[in-house]
Coordinates of C-alpha atoms in Angstrom, one line a residue:
M1 CA 6.6 -51.1 28.5
W2 CA 6.9 -47.3 27.8
H3 CA 9.7 -47.8 25.3
A4 CA 7.9 -50.6 23.6
L5 CA 4.9 -48.3 23.2
L6 CA 7.0 -45.6 21.7
S7 CA 8.7 -48.1 19.3
S8 CA 5.3 -49.6 18.3
V9 CA 3.9 -46.1 17.6
S10 CA 6.9 -45.1 15.6
L11 CA 7.0 -48.2 13.5
T12 CA 3.2 -48.0 12.8
V13 CA 3.5 -44.4 11.7
A14 CA 6.5 -45.2 9.6
A15 CA 4.8 -48.1 7.8
V16 CA 1.6 -46.0 7.1
S17 CA 3.7 -43.1 5.8
L18 CA 5.8 -45.4 3.6
A19 CA 2.8 -47.1 2.1
L20 CA 0.9 -44.0 1.4
G21 CA 4.0 -42.2 0.1
T22 CA 4.5 -45.0 -2.4
V23 CA 0.9 -44.7 -3.6
K24 CA 1.3 -40.9 -4.0
A25 CA 4.6 -41.4 -5.8
L26 CA 3.0 -43.7 -8.3
A27 CA 0.2 -41.3 -8.8
A28 CA 2.7 -38.5 -9.3
R29 CA 4.3 -40.5 -12.1
R30 CA 1.0 -40.7 -13.9
E31 CA 0.1 -37.1 -13.2
P32 CA 3.2 -35.0 -12.5
A33 CA 1.4 -32.4 -10.3
L34 CA 3.5 -30.5 -7.7
V35 CA 1.0 -31.2 -4.9
L36 CA 1.3 -35.0 -5.5
K37 CA 5.1 -34.8 -5.6
L38 CA 5.2 -32.8 -2.4
T39 CA 2.8 -35.1 -0.6
A40 CA 4.8 -38.1 -1.6
S41 CA 8.0 -36.5 -0.5
S42 CA 6.5 -35.4 2.8
L43 CA 5.3 -38.9 3.6
F44 CA 8.7 -40.4 2.8
H45 CA 10.3 -37.9 5.2
S46 CA 7.8 -38.9 7.9
A47 CA 8.6 -42.6 7.3
A48 CA 12.3 -41.9 7.6
L49 CA 11.7 -39.7 10.7
F50 CA 9.8 -42.4 12.6
L51 CA 11.9 -45.2 11.5
L52 CA 15.1 -43.5 12.8
V53 CA 13.5 -43.1 16.2
T54 CA 13.2 -46.9 16.8
P55 CA 16.1 -48.1 18.9
A56 CA 17.3 -50.7 16.5
V57 CA 17.6 -48.3 13.6
Y58 CA 18.9 -45.5 15.8
H59 CA 21.8 -47.6 17.0
A60 CA 22.4 -49.2 13.6
V61 CA 23.0 -45.8 12.1
G62 CA 25.5 -45.0 14.8
E63 CA 27.3 -48.2 14.4
L64 CA 27.5 -48.1 10.6
T65 CA 28.8 -44.5 10.5
G66 CA 30.8 -44.5 13.7
V67 CA 28.8 -41.4 15.0
P68 CA 26.6 -42.6 17.9
H69 CA 24.1 -39.8 17.8
L70 CA 24.0 -39.2 14.0
A71 CA 20.4 -40.5 13.9
A72 CA 19.4 -37.7 16.3
L73 CA 20.6 -35.1 13.8
L74 CA 18.9 -36.8 10.9
I75 CA 15.6 -36.9 12.9
D76 CA 15.7 -33.2 13.6
C77 CA 16.5 -32.4 9.9
A78 CA 13.7 -34.7 8.7
A79 CA 11.3 -33.2 11.1
L80 CA 12.1 -29.7 9.9
L81 CA 11.8 -30.7 6.3
R82 CA 8.5 -32.4 6.9
V83 CA 7.1 -29.1 8.3
G84 CA 8.7 -27.4 5.3
H85 CA 6.7 -29.6 3.0
A86 CA 3.5 -28.7 4.9
H87 CA 4.4 -25.0 4.6
L88 CA 4.8 -25.3 0.8
L89 CA 1.6 -27.3 0.5
A90 CA -0.3 -24.5 2.4
H91 CA 1.0 -22.0 -0.1
L92 CA -0.1 -24.2 -3.1
W93 CA -3.6 -24.3 -1.6
H94 CA -3.7 -20.5 -1.3
P95 CA -4.9 -19.0 -4.6
P96 CA -2.7 -15.9 -4.7
D97 CA 0.4 -18.1 -4.1
R98 CA -0.5 -21.1 -6.2
G99 CA 2.0 -20.8 -8.9
G100 CA 4.3 -18.6 -11.0
V101 CA 6.1 -15.6 -9.6
P102 CA 4.3 -15.4 -6.3
L103 CA 5.2 -19.0 -5.4
R104 CA 8.8 -18.6 -6.5
R105 CA 9.0 -15.5 -4.4
K106 CA 7.8 -17.3 -1.3
V107 CA 10.3 -20.1 -1.9
R108 CA 13.1 -17.7 -2.2
A109 CA 12.0 -15.9 1.0
W110 CA 11.9 -19.1 3.1
A111 CA 14.7 -21.2 1.6
P112 CA 17.4 -19.4 3.6
L113 CA 15.7 -20.2 6.9
Y114 CA 15.4 -23.9 6.1
G115 CA 18.7 -24.3 4.3
G116 CA 20.6 -22.1 6.8
T117 CA 19.2 -23.9 9.8
L118 CA 20.1 -27.3 8.4
V119 CA 23.7 -26.2 7.8
V120 CA 24.1 -24.6 11.2
L121 CA 22.6 -27.7 12.9
T122 CA 25.1 -29.9 11.2
G123 CA 28.0 -27.6 12.1
L124 CA 27.0 -27.5 15.8
F125 CA 26.6 -31.3 15.8
A126 CA 30.1 -31.7 14.2
L127 CA 31.6 -29.5 16.9
T128 CA 30.2 -31.6 19.8
D129 CA 32.2 -34.3 21.6
F130 CA 29.6 -36.8 22.7
D131 CA 29.9 -39.1 25.7
G132 CA 27.5 -41.5 27.4
P133 CA 25.0 -43.9 25.9
A134 CA 23.2 -43.1 22.7
R135 CA 19.5 -43.1 23.6
P136 CA 16.8 -42.2 21.0
L137 CA 14.9 -39.0 21.7
L138 CA 17.1 -38.1 24.6
L139 CA 20.1 -36.3 23.1
A140 CA 18.7 -32.9 24.2
T141 CA 18.3 -34.0 27.8
D142 CA 21.4 -36.2 28.1
H143 CA 23.5 -33.2 26.9
A144 CA 21.5 -30.3 28.3
R145 CA 24.7 -28.7 29.7
V146 CA 26.7 -28.9 26.5
P147 CA 26.6 -25.4 24.9
Q148 CA 26.7 -26.8 21.3
I149 CA 23.7 -29.1 21.9
V150 CA 21.8 -26.4 23.7
A151 CA 22.4 -24.0 20.8
L152 CA 21.5 -26.7 18.3
Y153 CA 18.1 -27.4 19.9
V154 CA 17.3 -23.8 20.6
L155 CA 17.9 -23.0 16.9
Y156 CA 16.0 -26.1 15.7
L157 CA 13.0 -25.4 17.9
L158 CA 13.0 -21.7 16.9
A159 CA 13.1 -22.6 13.2
L160 CA 10.5 -25.3 13.7
S161 CA 8.2 -22.9 15.6
A162 CA 8.5 -20.2 12.9
A163 CA 7.7 -22.7 10.1
V164 CA 4.7 -24.1 12.0
T165 CA 3.4 -20.7 12.8
A166 CA 3.7 -19.5 9.2
T167 CA 2.0 -22.7 8.0
V168 CA -0.9 -22.4 10.4
L169 CA -1.4 -18.7 9.6
K170 CA -1.4 -19.6 5.9
C171 CA -4.1 -22.2 6.5
R172 CA -6.2 -19.8 8.5
S173 CA -5.8 -17.2 5.8
L174 CA -7.0 -19.7 3.2
L175 CA -10.1 -20.5 5.3
A176 CA -10.8 -16.8 5.9
L177 CA -10.6 -16.1 2.1
G178 CA -13.7 -18.2 1.3
A179 CA -12.2 -18.8 -2.1
P180 CA -14.5 -20.3 -4.8
G181 CA -12.4 -23.5 -4.9
L182 CA -12.7 -24.0 -1.1
T183 CA -15.2 -26.8 -1.0
P184 CA -16.5 -28.1 2.3
E185 CA -14.3 -31.2 2.0
L186 CA -11.2 -29.0 1.4
D187 CA -12.3 -26.8 4.3
R188 CA -12.3 -29.7 6.7
S189 CA -9.0 -31.0 5.4
V190 CA -7.3 -27.7 5.7
R191 CA -8.6 -27.3 9.3
G192 CA -7.3 -30.8 10.2
F193 CA -4.0 -30.1 8.5
A194 CA -3.6 -26.9 10.5
V195 CA -4.3 -28.6 13.8
A196 CA -1.8 -31.4 12.8
V197 CA 1.0 -29.0 12.1
A198 CA 0.2 -27.0 15.3
L199 CA 0.8 -30.1 17.3
D200 CA 4.5 -29.8 16.6
L201 CA 4.5 -26.7 18.8
V202 CA 3.4 -28.9 21.7
H203 CA 6.4 -31.1 21.0
A204 CA 8.7 -28.1 20.9
V205 CA 7.4 -26.7 24.3
C206 CA 7.7 -30.1 26.0
L207 CA 11.3 -30.6 24.7
L208 CA 12.3 -27.2 26.0
V209 CA 10.8 -27.9 29.4
A210 CA 12.6 -31.3 29.5
M211 CA 15.9 -29.6 28.6
A212 CA 15.5 -26.9 31.2
G213 CA 14.7 -29.6 33.8
A214 CA 17.7 -31.7 32.8
A215 CA 20.0 -28.7 33.0
H216 CA 18.9 -28.2 36.6
G217 CA 19.4 -31.8 37.5
R218 CA 15.8 -32.9 37.2
G219 CA 15.1 -36.0 35.3
L220 CA 12.4 -35.3 32.8
D221 CA 13.3 -38.0 30.2
A222 CA 9.7 -39.2 30.2
L223 CA 8.5 -35.8 29.1
A224 CA 11.0 -35.6 26.3
E225 CA 10.0 -39.1 25.1
G226 CA 6.3 -38.5 25.6
A227 CA 6.5 -35.3 23.5
W228 CA 7.2 -37.6 20.6
L229 CA 3.7 -38.9 20.8
T230 CA 2.4 -35.4 19.8
T231 CA 4.7 -35.6 16.7
A232 CA 3.2 -39.0 15.9
A233 CA -0.3 -37.6 16.3
S234 CA 0.7 -34.7 14.1
A235 CA 1.9 -37.0 11.4
L236 CA -1.2 -39.2 11.5
L237 CA -3.6 -36.3 11.5
A238 CA -1.8 -34.6 8.6
T239 CA -1.8 -37.8 6.7
H240 CA -5.5 -38.3 7.3
S241 CA -6.2 -34.7 6.1
L242 CA -4.3 -35.3 2.9
V243 CA -5.8 -38.7 2.3
R244 CA -9.3 -37.3 2.9
L245 CA -8.8 -35.0 -0.1
S246 CA -7.6 -37.9 -2.3
V247 CA -10.5 -40.2 -1.2
H248 CA -13.0 -37.4 -1.9
A249 CA -11.5 -36.8 -5.3
R250 CA -11.6 -40.5 -6.2
R251 CA -15.3 -40.7 -5.1
Q252 CA -16.1 -37.6 -7.2
E253 CA -14.3 -39.1 -10.2
R254 CA -16.3 -42.4 -9.8
R255 CA -19.6 -40.5 -9.6
D256 CA -18.7 -38.4 -12.7
Y257 CA -17.6 -41.6 -14.5
F258 CA -21.0 -43.2 -14.1
A259 CA -22.9 -39.9 -14.6
L260 CA -21.2 -39.6 -18.0
R261 CA -22.3 -43.1 -19.1
P262 CA -25.6 -41.9 -20.8
L263 CA -23.7 -39.2 -22.8
W264 CA -21.0 -41.7 -23.7
Q265 CA -23.6 -44.2 -25.0
T266 CA -25.3 -41.4 -27.0
V267 CA -22.3 -40.2 -28.8
V268 CA -20.1 -43.3 -29.0
G269 CA -22.8 -46.0 -29.3
G270 CA -23.2 -45.6 -33.0
D271 CA -19.5 -45.8 -33.7
P272 CA -17.7 -48.4 -31.5
Q273 CA -14.4 -47.7 -33.3
L274 CA -14.1 -44.5 -31.1
V275 CA -13.6 -46.6 -28.0
L276 CA -10.0 -46.6 -27.0
T277 CA -8.0 -49.8 -26.9
P278 CA -7.6 -51.2 -23.4
G279 CA -4.6 -50.0 -21.5
L280 CA -2.6 -52.0 -18.9
A281 CA -4.4 -54.5 -16.8
W282 CA -4.4 -52.4 -13.7
D283 CA -5.6 -49.3 -15.5
A284 CA -9.1 -50.6 -15.2
L285 CA -8.8 -50.3 -11.4
D286 CA -7.8 -46.6 -11.7
T287 CA -10.9 -44.4 -11.7
R288 CA -8.9 -41.4 -12.9
I289 CA -7.6 -43.2 -16.0
A290 CA -11.1 -44.6 -16.7
L291 CA -12.6 -41.2 -16.4
S292 CA -10.0 -39.6 -18.7
R293 CA -10.6 -42.3 -21.3
R294 CA -14.3 -41.7 -21.1
L295 CA -13.9 -37.9 -21.6
V296 CA -11.6 -38.5 -24.6
E297 CA -14.1 -40.9 -26.2
I298 CA -17.0 -38.4 -25.6
R299 CA -15.0 -35.6 -27.3
D300 CA -14.2 -37.9 -30.2
G301 CA -17.8 -39.1 -30.4
A302 CA -19.1 -35.5 -30.4
R303 CA -16.8 -34.6 -33.3
G304 CA -18.0 -37.7 -35.2
L305 CA -21.6 -36.5 -34.8
R306 CA -20.8 -33.0 -36.1
P307 CA -22.0 -33.6 -39.7
W308 CA -25.5 -34.4 -38.4
M309 CA -25.7 -31.4 -36.1
T310 CA -27.9 -28.4 -36.8
G311 CA -28.9 -25.4 -34.8
T312 CA -32.6 -26.4 -34.6
P313 CA -32.5 -28.2 -31.2
A314 CA -30.5 -25.4 -29.6
H315 CA -33.0 -22.8 -30.9
A316 CA -35.9 -24.9 -29.6
V317 CA -34.3 -25.1 -26.1
A318 CA -33.7 -21.3 -26.1
Q319 CA -37.3 -20.7 -27.1
L320 CA -38.6 -22.9 -24.3
A321 CA -36.3 -21.4 -21.7
R322 CA -37.5 -17.9 -22.7
G323 CA -41.0 -19.1 -22.2
G324 CA -40.3 -19.6 -18.5
A325 CA -41.8 -23.1 -18.3
H326 CA -38.5 -24.6 -17.0
P327 CA -36.9 -22.2 -14.5
G328 CA -33.4 -22.7 -13.3
V329 CA -32.3 -24.5 -16.4
D330 CA -28.7 -24.4 -17.6
V331 CA -29.5 -23.3 -21.1
V332 CA -26.1 -24.1 -22.6
A333 CA -25.9 -27.6 -21.2
A334 CA -29.5 -28.3 -22.3
Q335 CA -28.8 -27.0 -25.8
A336 CA -25.7 -29.3 -26.0
A337 CA -27.7 -32.3 -24.8
A338 CA -30.5 -31.6 -27.3
T339 CA -28.1 -31.1 -30.2
L340 CA -26.2 -34.3 -29.5
L341 CA -29.4 -36.3 -29.1
Y342 CA -30.8 -34.9 -32.3
A343 CA -27.6 -35.6 -34.3
A344 CA -27.2 -39.1 -32.8
G345 CA -30.8 -39.9 -33.7
R346 CA -30.4 -38.7 -37.3
R347 CA -27.2 -40.7 -37.8
G348 CA -28.8 -43.8 -36.2
A349 CA -31.7 -43.5 -38.5
G350 CA -29.5 -43.4 -41.5
R351 CA -30.3 -39.8 -42.4
P352 CA -27.8 -37.9 -44.5
P353 CA -25.5 -35.3 -42.9
A354 CA -26.7 -31.7 -42.9
P355 CA -25.6 -29.6 -45.9
A356 CA -22.3 -27.8 -45.6
D357 CA -24.1 -24.5 -45.9
S358 CA -26.5 -25.1 -43.1
G359 CA -24.9 -22.4 -41.0
F360 CA -24.4 -24.5 -37.9
P361 CA -22.6 -22.3 -35.4
G362 CA -21.1 -25.1 -33.3
L363 CA -22.0 -27.3 -30.4
P364 CA -23.1 -25.2 -27.5
G365 CA -20.5 -25.2 -24.7
E366 CA -17.7 -26.4 -26.9
D367 CA -15.7 -23.3 -26.0
V368 CA -15.8 -24.2 -22.2
P369 CA -12.2 -23.9 -20.8
A370 CA -10.4 -27.2 -20.3
A371 CA -10.6 -26.9 -16.5
G372 CA -14.4 -26.8 -16.7
E373 CA -14.9 -29.3 -19.4
R374 CA -15.5 -32.3 -17.2
A375 CA -18.1 -30.5 -15.1
H376 CA -19.8 -29.2 -18.2
L377 CA -20.0 -32.7 -19.8
V378 CA -21.4 -34.2 -16.6
L379 CA -24.1 -31.5 -16.6
V380 CA -24.8 -32.2 -20.3
A381 CA -25.2 -35.9 -19.4
R382 CA -27.7 -35.1 -16.7
Y383 CA -29.8 -33.0 -19.1
L384 CA -30.2 -35.8 -21.7
D385 CA -33.5 -36.8 -20.1
H386 CA -34.6 -33.4 -18.9
P387 CA -38.1 -32.3 -19.8
I388 CA -36.9 -29.2 -21.6
V389 CA -34.7 -31.4 -23.9
R390 CA -37.4 -33.9 -24.6
E391 CA -39.8 -31.2 -25.4
A392 CA -37.3 -29.3 -27.6
L393 CA -36.7 -32.4 -29.7
T394 CA -40.4 -32.6 -30.6
L395 CA -40.4 -29.0 -31.8
P396 CA -38.3 -29.5 -35.0
C397 CA -40.6 -32.2 -36.2
R398 CA -43.7 -30.1 -35.9
R399 CA -42.3 -28.2 -38.9
P400 CA -42.6 -29.5 -42.5
R401 CA -41.1 -32.9 -42.9
A402 CA -38.8 -31.7 -45.6
M403 CA -37.1 -29.4 -43.2
C404 CA -36.8 -32.1 -40.5
D405 CA -35.2 -34.5 -43.0
S406 CA -32.8 -31.9 -44.3
G407 CA -31.7 -30.7 -40.9
H408 CA -32.0 -27.0 -41.7
A409 CA -32.5 -24.7 -38.7

């Protein structure tokens, strides 16, 4: 019953990790971001780790290679690499270490620990003469009096503990920073991720106690096997924390996609040729692709409206904002919304473009950095029906009709 439970848990975690890892790998092909690649690789390592623990796979690896306990070595290596992935992800979340020279410096500093540990573990394993049955999760207790195996597991657990401690401290440092990019959702995910990684320390302690007991003739196999449940809990909690971020990002993309619809209709509605041709059939199910297409179409539509743009609506918004009738208004977003609405209305009414010498300075907010463009356009879309924009659009037409018709500011 106990072994059936361990096998069921391991197979469940392996299946979940493999499925989510495949999803992340496909996402990384569309958007080759390092975080996505690392997440996919970490999930694949988890899948291999928990698959190797199941008795059928464990024994099959030994029979195919002629090395009965080879799966045990692979399990330890995969577990250490899984924590290594978590360690690197924590650095990628940390603003000072996010990229460039600082990240490369951190990688060079920790690579000898991971690489050296894997090499030494393999060497100690190769120097060991094994006897007795090959039982999953019990290599450490079955050979607790073999010096090479004791050295192997002491080194493995020390390296694992060092990596886990560094990862948890990096997560705590990120939370203590209160960085601008640390949203409440990311805060919860980082906290859950830190707890998940810390659970590996529980596994390390339990395994050490089981080894010490076995060395003194006490049978603590159940403790060594039960410790594996903490590793399973660690994998599931870490996966949940990473998936939470993805789900939140997809929800935000969906909200932004629909929030941009009024702006898209304003700038593209008069020129349907700006709408991109449909992509692959399954692209319609990908919110990120749909949002990217919508942003591209809005940019193209705004460029198409440029001949009809004038500075009059922006001046009117600025005048109303200075009057204090609309406190808390984002003036640049309101100016952009008024300018686009005014230009779309003129084009829709068949008015001629503004003269080339009208002195139009450019669409307000068009110099927003690429990283902030999406948020800016969502804000512009929300200002399309704002009172300050509606009022500003009436001000130009209070002037002589000739000026309204010509589009001069």
